[in-house]
Tab-separated table of C-alpha atoms and ligand atoms in Angstrom:
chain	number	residue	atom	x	y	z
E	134	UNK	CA	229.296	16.280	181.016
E	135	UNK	CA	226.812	15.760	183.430
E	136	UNK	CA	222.527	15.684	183.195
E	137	UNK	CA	220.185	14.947	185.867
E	138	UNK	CA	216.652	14.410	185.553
E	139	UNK	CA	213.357	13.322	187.505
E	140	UNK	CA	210.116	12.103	187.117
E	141	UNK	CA	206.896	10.787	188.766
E	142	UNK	CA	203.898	9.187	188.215
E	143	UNK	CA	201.007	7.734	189.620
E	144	UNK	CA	198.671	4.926	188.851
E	145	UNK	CA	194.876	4.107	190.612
E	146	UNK	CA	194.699	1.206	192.406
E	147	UNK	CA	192.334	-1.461	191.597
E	148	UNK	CA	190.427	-5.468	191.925
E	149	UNK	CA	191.622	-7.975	189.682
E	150	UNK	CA	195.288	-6.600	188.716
E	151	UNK	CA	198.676	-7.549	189.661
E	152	UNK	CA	201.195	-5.371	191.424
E	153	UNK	CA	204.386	-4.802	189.609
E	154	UNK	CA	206.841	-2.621	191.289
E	155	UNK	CA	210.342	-1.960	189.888
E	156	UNK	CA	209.747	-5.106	187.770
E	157	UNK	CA	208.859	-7.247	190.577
E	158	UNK	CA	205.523	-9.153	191.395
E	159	UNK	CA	204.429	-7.745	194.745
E	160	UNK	CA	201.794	-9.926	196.114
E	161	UNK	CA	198.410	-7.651	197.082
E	162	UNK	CA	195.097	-7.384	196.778
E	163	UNK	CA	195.379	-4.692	194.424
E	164	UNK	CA	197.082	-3.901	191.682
E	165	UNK	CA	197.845	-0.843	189.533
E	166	UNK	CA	195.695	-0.035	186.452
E	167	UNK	CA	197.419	1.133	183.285
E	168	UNK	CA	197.961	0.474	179.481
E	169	UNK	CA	201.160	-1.052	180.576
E	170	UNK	CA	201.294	-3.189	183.604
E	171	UNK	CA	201.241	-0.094	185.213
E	172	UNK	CA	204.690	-0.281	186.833
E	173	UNK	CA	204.739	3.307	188.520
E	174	UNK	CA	208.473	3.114	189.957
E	175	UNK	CA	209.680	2.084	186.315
E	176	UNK	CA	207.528	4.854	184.476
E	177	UNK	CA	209.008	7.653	186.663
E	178	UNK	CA	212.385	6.397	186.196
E	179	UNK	CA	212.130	6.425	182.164
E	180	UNK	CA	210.793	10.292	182.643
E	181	UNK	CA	213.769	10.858	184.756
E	182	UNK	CA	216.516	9.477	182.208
E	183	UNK	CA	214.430	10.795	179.740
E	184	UNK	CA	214.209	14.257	180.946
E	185	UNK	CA	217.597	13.847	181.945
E	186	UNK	CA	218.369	14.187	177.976
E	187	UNK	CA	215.496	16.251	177.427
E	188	UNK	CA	214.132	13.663	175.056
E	189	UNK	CA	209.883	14.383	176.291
E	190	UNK	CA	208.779	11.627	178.459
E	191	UNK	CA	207.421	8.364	178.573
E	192	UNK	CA	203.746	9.264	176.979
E	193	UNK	CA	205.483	10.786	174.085
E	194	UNK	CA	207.804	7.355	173.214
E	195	UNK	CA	205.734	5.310	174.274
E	196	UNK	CA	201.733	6.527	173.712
E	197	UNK	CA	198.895	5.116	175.609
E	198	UNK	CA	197.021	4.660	173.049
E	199	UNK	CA	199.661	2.500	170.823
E	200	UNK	CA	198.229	-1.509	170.876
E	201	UNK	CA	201.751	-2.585	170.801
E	202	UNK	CA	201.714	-1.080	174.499
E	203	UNK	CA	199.206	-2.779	175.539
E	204	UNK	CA	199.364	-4.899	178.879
E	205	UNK	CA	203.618	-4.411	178.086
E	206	UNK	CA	206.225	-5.002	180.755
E	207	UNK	CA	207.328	-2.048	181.561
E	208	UNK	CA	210.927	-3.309	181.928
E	209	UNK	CA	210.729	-3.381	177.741
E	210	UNK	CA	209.953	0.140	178.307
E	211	UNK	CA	212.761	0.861	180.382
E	212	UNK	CA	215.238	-1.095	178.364
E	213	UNK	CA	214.007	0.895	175.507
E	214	UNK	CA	214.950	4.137	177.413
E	215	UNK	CA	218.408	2.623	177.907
E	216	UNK	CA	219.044	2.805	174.337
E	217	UNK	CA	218.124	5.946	174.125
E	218	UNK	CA	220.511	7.334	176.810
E	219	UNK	CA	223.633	5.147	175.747
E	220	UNK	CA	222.679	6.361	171.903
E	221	UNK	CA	222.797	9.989	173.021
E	222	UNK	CA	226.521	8.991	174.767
E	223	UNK	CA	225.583	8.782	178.471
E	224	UNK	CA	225.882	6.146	180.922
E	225	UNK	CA	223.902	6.021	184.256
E	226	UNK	CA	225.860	7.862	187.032
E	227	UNK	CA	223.314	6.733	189.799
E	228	UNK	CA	219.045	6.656	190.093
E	229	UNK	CA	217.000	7.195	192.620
E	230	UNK	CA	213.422	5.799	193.475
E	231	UNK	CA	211.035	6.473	195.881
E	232	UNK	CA	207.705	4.857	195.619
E	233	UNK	CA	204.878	5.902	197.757
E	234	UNK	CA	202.702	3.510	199.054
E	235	UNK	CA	200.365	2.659	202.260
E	236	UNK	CA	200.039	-0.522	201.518
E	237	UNK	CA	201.669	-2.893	200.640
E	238	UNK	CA	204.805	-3.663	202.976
E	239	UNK	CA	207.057	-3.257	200.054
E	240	UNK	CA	210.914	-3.270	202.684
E	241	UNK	CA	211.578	-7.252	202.019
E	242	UNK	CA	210.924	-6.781	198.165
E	243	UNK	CA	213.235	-3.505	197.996
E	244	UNK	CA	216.909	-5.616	196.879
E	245	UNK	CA	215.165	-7.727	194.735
E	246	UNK	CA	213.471	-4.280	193.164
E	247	UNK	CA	217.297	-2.328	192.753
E	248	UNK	CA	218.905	-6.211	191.460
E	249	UNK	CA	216.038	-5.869	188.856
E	250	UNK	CA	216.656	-2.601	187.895
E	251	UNK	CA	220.362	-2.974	187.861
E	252	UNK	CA	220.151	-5.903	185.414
E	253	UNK	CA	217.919	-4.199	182.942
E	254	UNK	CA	219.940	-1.113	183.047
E	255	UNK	CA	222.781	-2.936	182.936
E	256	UNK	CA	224.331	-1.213	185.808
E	257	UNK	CA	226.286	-1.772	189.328
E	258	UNK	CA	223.418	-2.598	191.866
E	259	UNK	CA	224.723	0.291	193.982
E	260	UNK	CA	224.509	2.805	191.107
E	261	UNK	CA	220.144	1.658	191.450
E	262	UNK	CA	218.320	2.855	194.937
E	263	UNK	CA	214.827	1.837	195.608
E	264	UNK	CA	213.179	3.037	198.847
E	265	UNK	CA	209.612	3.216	199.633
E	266	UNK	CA	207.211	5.391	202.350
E	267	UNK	CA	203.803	5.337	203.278
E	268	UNK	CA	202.139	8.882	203.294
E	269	UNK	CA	201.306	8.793	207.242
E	270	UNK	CA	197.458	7.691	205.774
E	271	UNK	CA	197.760	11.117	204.208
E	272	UNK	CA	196.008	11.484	200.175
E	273	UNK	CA	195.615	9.486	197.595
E	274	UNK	CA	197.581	7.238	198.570
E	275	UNK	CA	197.507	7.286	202.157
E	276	UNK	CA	193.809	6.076	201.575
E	277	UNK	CA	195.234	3.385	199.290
E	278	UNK	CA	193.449	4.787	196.242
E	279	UNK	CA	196.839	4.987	194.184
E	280	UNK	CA	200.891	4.581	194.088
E	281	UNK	CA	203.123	6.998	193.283
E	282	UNK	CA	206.788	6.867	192.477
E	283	UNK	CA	209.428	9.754	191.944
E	284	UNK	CA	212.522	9.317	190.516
E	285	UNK	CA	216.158	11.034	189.999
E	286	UNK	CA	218.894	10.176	188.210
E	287	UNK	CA	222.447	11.723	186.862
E	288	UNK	CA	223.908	10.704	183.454
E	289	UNK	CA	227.686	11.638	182.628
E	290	UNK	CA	228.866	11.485	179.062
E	291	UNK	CA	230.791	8.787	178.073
N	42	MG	MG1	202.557	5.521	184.138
């Protein structure tokens, strides 16, 4: 009846990229490098649902070094996911992000982060959280050398 799941991921932060967070356009200095456009919050959320299902994860449906996923929106690869879990019968009970992060700010950009999520899951806003912490200057990215993101969710069958 019920399946949860989690996932994380991280991504390197570098010059001359944009920052795209939950399918949102953070403004920094930095942005994440990747394949994709690196989004780390949506990537651990697909491993989530898709470990949820115990369908592999997101290098396995998606692989790095496919062209098609090249410089891709991640919120294709997250609607893609979506598919998957309402193919298999479930629905979404709730998800759960937490993105770690010294810099930027990210607070102000959090509701539009869980109203993006929400409409390309197709789900209640309050069934999507989004939170974010810096890591007290503390690793990788505490010395703003990389985001991470870890995610939870719970399916129910439908
Ligand atoms: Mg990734």
């Amino acid at each position: 009846m019920f399946r949860i799941g989690q996932g994380y991921d991280v991504h390197r932060l570098v010059e001359d990229r944009e920052l795209w967070l939950c399918g949102v356009r953070v403004p920094h200095s930095l942005g994440l490098l990747g394949h994709s456009d690196a989004d780390v919050a949506i990537h651990a959320l697909c491993d989530a649902l898709l470990g949820a299902l115990a369908l592999g994860d997101i290098g396995k449906h998606f692989p790095d070094s496919d062209p098609r996923y090249k410089g891709i929106d991640s919120r294709i690869l997250l609607e893609h996911v979506m598919e998957l879990v309402r193919g298999h019968g479930y629905e979404p009970g709730n998800a759960d992000i937490t993105i770690a992060a010294q810099k930027p700010k990210l607070a102000s950009y959090i509701p539009e982060m869980q109203r993006m999520l929400a409409d390309v899951m197709h789900v209640d806003i309050d069934r999507v959280s989004v939170k974010a912490t810096t890591t007290e200057r503390l690793g990788f990215e505490g010395r703003e050398e990389g985001i991470s993101a870890t995610a939870v969710c719970l399916l129910q069958k439908v």
